[in-house]
mmCIF file of C-alpha atoms in Angstrom:
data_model
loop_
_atom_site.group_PDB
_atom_site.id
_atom_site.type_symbol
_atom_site.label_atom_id
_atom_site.label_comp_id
_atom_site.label_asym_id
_atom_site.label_seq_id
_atom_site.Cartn_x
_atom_site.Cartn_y
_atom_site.Cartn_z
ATOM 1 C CA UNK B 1 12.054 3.283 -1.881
ATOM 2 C CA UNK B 2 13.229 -0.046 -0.777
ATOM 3 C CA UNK B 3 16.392 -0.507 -3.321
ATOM 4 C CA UNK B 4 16.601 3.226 -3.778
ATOM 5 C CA UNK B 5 20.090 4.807 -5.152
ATOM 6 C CA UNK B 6 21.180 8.207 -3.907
ATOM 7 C CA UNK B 7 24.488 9.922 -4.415
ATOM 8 C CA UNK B 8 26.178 11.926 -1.575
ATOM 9 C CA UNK B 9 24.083 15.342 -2.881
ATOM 10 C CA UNK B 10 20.809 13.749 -2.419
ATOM 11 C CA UNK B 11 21.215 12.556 0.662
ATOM 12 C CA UNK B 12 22.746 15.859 2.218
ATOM 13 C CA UNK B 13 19.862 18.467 0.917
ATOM 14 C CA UNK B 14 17.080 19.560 2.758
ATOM 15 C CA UNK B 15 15.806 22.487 1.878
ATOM 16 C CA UNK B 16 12.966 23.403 3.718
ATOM 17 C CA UNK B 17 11.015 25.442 0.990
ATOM 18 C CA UNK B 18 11.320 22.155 -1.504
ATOM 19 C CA UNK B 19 11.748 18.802 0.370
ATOM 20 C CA UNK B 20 12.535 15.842 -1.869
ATOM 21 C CA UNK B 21 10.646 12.614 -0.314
ATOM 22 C CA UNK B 22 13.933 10.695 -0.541
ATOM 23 C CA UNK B 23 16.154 12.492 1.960
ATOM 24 C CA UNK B 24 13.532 13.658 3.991
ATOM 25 C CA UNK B 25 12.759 9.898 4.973
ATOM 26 C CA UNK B 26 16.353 9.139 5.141
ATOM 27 C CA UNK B 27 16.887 11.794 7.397
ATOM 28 C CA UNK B 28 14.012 10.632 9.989
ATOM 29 C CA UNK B 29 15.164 7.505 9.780
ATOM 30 C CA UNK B 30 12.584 5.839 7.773
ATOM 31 C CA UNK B 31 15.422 4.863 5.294
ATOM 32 C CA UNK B 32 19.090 3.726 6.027
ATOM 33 C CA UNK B 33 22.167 3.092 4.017
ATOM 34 C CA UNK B 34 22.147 -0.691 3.170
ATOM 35 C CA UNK B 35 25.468 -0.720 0.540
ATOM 36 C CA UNK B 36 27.666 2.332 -0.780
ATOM 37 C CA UNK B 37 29.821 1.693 -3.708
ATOM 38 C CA UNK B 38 32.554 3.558 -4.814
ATOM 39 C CA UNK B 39 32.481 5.469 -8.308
ATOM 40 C CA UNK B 40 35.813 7.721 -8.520
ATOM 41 C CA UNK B 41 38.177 9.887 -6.032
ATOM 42 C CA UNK B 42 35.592 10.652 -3.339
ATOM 43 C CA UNK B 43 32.393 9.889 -4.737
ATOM 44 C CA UNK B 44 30.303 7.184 -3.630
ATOM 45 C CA UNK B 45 26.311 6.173 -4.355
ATOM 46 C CA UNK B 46 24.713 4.588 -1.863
ATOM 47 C CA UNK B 47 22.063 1.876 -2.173
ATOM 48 C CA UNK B 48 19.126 2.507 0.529
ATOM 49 C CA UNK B 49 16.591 0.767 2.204
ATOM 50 C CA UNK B 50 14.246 0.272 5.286
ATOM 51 C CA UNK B 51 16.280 -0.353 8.261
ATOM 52 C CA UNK B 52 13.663 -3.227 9.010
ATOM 53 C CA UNK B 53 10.272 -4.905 8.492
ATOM 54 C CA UNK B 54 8.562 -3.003 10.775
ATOM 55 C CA UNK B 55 9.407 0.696 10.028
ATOM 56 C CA UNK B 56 8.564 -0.279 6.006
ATOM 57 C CA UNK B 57 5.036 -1.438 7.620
ATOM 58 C CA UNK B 58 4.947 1.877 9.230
ATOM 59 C CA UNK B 59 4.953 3.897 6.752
ATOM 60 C CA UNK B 60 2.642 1.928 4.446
ATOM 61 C CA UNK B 61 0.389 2.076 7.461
ATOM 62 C CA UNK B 62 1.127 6.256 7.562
ATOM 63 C CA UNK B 63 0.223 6.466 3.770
ATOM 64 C CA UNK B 64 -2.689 4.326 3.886
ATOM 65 C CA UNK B 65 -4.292 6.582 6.681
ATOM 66 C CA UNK B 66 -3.630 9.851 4.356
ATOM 67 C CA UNK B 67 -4.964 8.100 1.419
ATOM 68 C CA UNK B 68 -7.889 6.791 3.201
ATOM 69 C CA UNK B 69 -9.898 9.012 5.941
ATOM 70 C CA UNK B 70 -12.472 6.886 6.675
ATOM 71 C CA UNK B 71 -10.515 4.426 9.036
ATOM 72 C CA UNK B 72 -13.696 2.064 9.963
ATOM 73 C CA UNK B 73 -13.448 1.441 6.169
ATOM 74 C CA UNK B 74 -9.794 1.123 6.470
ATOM 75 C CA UNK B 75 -10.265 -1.170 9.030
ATOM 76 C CA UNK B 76 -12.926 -3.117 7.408
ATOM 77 C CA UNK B 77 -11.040 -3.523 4.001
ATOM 78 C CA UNK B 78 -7.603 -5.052 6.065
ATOM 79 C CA UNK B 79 -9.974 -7.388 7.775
ATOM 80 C CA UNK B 80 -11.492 -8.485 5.144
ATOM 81 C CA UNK B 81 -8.245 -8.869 2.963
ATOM 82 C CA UNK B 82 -6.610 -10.887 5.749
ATOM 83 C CA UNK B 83 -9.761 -12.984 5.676
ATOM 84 C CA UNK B 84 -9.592 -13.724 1.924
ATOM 85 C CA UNK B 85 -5.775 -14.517 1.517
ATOM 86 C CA UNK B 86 -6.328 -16.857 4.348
ATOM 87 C CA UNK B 87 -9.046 -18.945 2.484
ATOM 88 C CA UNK B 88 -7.622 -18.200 -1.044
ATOM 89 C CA UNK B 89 -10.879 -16.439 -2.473
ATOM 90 C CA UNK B 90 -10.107 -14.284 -5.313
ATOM 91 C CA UNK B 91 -13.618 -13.843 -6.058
ATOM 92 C CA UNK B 92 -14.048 -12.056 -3.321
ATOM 93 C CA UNK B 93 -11.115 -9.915 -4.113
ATOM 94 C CA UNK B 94 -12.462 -7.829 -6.800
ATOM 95 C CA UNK B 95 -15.146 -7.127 -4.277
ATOM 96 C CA UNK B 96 -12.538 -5.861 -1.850
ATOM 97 C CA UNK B 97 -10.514 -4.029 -4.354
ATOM 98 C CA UNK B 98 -13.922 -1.982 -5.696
ATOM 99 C CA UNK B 99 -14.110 -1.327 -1.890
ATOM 100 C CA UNK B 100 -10.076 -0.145 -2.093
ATOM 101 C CA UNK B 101 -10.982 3.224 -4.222
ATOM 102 C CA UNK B 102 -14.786 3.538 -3.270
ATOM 103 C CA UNK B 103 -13.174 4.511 -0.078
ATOM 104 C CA UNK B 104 -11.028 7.211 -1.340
ATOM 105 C CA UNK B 105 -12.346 10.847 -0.564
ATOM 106 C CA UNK B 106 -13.285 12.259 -3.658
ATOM 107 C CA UNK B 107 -11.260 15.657 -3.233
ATOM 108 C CA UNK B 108 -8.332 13.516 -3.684
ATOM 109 C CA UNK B 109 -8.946 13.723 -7.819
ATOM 110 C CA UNK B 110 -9.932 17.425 -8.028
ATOM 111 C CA UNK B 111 -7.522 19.133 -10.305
ATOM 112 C CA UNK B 112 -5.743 16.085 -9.990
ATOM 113 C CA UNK B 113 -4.811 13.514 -13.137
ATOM 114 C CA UNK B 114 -3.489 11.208 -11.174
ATOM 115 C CA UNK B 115 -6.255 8.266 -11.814
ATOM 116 C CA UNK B 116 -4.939 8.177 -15.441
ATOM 117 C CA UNK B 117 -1.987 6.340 -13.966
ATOM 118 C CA UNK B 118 -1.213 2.696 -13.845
ATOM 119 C CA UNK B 119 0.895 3.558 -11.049
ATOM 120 C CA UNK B 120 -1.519 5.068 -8.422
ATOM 121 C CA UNK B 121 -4.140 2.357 -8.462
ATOM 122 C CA UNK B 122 -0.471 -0.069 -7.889
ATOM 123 C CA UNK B 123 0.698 2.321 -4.941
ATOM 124 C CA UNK B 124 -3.238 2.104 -3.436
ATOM 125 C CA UNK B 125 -2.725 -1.694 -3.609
ATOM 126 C CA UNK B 126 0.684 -2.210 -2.560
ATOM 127 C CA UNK B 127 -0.119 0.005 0.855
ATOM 128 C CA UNK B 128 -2.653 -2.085 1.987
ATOM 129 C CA UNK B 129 -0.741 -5.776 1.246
ATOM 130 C CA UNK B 130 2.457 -4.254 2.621
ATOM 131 C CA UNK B 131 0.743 -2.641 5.625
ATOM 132 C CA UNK B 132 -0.449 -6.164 6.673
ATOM 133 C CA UNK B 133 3.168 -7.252 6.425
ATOM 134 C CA UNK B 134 3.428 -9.242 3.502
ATOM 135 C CA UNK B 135 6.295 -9.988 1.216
ATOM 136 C CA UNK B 136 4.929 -7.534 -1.505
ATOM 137 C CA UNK B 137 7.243 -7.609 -4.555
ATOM 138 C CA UNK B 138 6.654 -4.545 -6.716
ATOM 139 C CA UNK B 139 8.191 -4.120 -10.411
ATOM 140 C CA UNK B 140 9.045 -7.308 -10.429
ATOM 141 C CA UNK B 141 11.977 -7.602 -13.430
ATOM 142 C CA UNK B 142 11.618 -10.528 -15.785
ATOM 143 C CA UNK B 143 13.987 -11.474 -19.047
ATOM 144 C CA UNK B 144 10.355 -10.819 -20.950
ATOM 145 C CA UNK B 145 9.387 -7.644 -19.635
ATOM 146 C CA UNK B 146 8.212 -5.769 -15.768
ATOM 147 C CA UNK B 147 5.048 -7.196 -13.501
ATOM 148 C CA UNK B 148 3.418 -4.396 -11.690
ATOM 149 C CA UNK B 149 3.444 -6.402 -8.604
ATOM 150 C CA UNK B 150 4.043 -10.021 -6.564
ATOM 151 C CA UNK B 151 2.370 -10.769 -3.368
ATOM 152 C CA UNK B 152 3.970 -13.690 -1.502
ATOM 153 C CA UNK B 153 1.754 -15.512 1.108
ATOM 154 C CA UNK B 154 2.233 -18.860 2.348
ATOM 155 C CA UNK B 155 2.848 -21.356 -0.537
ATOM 156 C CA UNK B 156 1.029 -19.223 -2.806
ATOM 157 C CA UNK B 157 1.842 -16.648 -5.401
ATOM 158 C CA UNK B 158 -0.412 -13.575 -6.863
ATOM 159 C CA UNK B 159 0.938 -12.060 -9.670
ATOM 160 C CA UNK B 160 -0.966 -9.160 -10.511
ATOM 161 C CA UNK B 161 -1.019 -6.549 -13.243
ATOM 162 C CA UNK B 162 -3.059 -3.577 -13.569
ATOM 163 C CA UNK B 163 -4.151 -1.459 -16.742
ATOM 164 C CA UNK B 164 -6.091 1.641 -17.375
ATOM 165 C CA UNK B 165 -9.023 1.345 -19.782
ATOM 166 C CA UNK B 166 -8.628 4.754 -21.071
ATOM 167 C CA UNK B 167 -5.008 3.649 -22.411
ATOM 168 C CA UNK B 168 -5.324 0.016 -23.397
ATOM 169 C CA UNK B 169 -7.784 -2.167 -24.758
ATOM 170 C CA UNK B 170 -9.875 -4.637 -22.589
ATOM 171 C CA UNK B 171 -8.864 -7.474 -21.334
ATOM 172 C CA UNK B 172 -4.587 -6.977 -21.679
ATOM 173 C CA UNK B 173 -4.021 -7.059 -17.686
ATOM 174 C CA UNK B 174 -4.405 -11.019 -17.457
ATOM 175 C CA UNK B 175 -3.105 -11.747 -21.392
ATOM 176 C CA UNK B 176 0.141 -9.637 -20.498
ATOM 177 C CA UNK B 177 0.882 -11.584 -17.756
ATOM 178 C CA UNK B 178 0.384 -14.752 -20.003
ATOM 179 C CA UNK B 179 2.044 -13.228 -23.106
ATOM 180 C CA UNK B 180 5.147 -12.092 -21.234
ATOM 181 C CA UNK B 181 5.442 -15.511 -18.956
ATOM 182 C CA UNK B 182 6.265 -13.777 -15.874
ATOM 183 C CA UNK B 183 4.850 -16.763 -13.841
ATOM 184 C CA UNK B 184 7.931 -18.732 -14.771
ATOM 185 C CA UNK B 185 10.447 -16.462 -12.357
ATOM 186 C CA UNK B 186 8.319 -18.511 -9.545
ATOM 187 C CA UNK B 187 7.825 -22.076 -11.124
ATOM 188 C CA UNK B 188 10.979 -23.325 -9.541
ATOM 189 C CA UNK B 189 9.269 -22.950 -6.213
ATOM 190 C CA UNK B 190 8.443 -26.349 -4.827
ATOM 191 C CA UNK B 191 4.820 -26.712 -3.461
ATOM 192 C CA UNK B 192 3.934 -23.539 -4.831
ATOM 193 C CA UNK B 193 0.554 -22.357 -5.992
ATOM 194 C CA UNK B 194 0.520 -19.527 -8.950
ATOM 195 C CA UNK B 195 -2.273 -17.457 -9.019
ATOM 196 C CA UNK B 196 -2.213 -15.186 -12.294
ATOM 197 C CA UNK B 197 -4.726 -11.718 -11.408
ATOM 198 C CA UNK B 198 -5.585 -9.163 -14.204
ATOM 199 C CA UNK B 199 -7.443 -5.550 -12.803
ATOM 200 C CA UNK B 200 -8.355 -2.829 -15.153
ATOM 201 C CA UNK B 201 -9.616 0.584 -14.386
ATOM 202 C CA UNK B 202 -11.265 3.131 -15.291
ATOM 203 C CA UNK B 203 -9.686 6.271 -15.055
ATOM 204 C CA UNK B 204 -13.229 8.361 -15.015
ATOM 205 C CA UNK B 205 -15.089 6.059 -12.666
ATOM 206 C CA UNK B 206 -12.007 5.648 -10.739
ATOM 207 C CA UNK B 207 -12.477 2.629 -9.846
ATOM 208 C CA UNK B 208 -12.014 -1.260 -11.166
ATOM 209 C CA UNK B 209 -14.016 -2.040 -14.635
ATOM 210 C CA UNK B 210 -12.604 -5.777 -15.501
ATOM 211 C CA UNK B 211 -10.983 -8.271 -12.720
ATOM 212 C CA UNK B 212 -9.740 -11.445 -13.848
ATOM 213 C CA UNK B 213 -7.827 -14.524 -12.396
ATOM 214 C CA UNK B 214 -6.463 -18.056 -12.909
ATOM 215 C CA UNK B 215 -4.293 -20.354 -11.542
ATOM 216 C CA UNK B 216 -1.442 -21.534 -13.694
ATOM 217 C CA UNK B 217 -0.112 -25.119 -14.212
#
């Protein structure tokens, strides 16, 4: 949502029998207009955005609680992510991240194909990094190809990439990241650490089946 384009007709609908998710949060004020540019006679598209840092860490906040019911384990898992970014323990990250989806009410998957999907298991992540206010990079675009995600903390890097088991062979989260290069969009940060993670899932346990993790250089 956070380099979202809209034309004029998107913006302007609400119907309240089918609400899209893009103008209903621009219409609450969740999102705002950051540039409009103009295409022909009087139509424009509009680039949007949140209006600040702490609205977009509002929301993520909002989803996390609907994703997650149990908020002493919501708690617990921020913690405990705060407490391994601070000492740089990846090992202790897989732990956390098994602790992510074990968290997740089960009725969330009934009649529901969404754990199939690289995707959710990258939204589930990105919540909980963003909601502690981090500079979360998602989709990040390279000249070799798309990284599922960048977290950004101090003068370190993660670059992570996630896979589903049930659509890829083992082990392709870390050597995609590898194979495509994507660390080198960062290397021209001075003092920087790059931390290369790989997480696979698996779609019927729901949950992480292979976490991996290097540093580069």
């Amino acid at each position: 949502m956070d380099n979202f384009i809209a034309g004029e007709e998107l913006l302007n609908s609400f119907d309240a029998d089918f609400i899209e998710p893009e103008p209903l949060l621009f219409q609450t004020g969740y999102l705002t207009i950051k540039a409009m540019e103009h295409l022909f006679d009087h139509e424009y598209m509009y680039r949007l955005g949140f209006p600040n840092h702490e609205v977009k860490k509002s929301l993520t906040n909002s989803l996390l609680d609907w994703y997650i019911q149990d908020q002493g384990s919501l708690r617990n898992n921020r913690t405990e992510l705060v407490n391994i970014l601070q000492t740089n323990n990846l090992d202790a990250l897989e732990k956390l991240f098994y602790a992510f989806f074990a968290s997740i009410p089960y009725d969330w998957y009934r009649k529901n194909a969404i754990a199939e999907y690289e995707g959710y298991y990258c939204s589930v992540v990105y919540c909980y990094f963003t909601a502690l206010g981090l500079n979360v990079q998602p989709e990040v675009s390279t000249n070799h190809g798309r990284l599922d995600m960048a977290v950004i903390f101090e003068n370190r890097v993660y670059l992570i990439e996630f896979k589903v088991n049930e659509l890829t062979e083992s082990g392709q989260a870390l050597a995609q990241i590898k194979e495509k290069r994507y660390y080198e969009k960062y290397t021209d940060r001075e003092h920087c650490e790059i931390y290369l993670i790989g997480v696979e899932f698996s779609a019927e346990e729901r949950n992480i089946s292979r976490f991996e993790w290097e540093r580069y250089g």
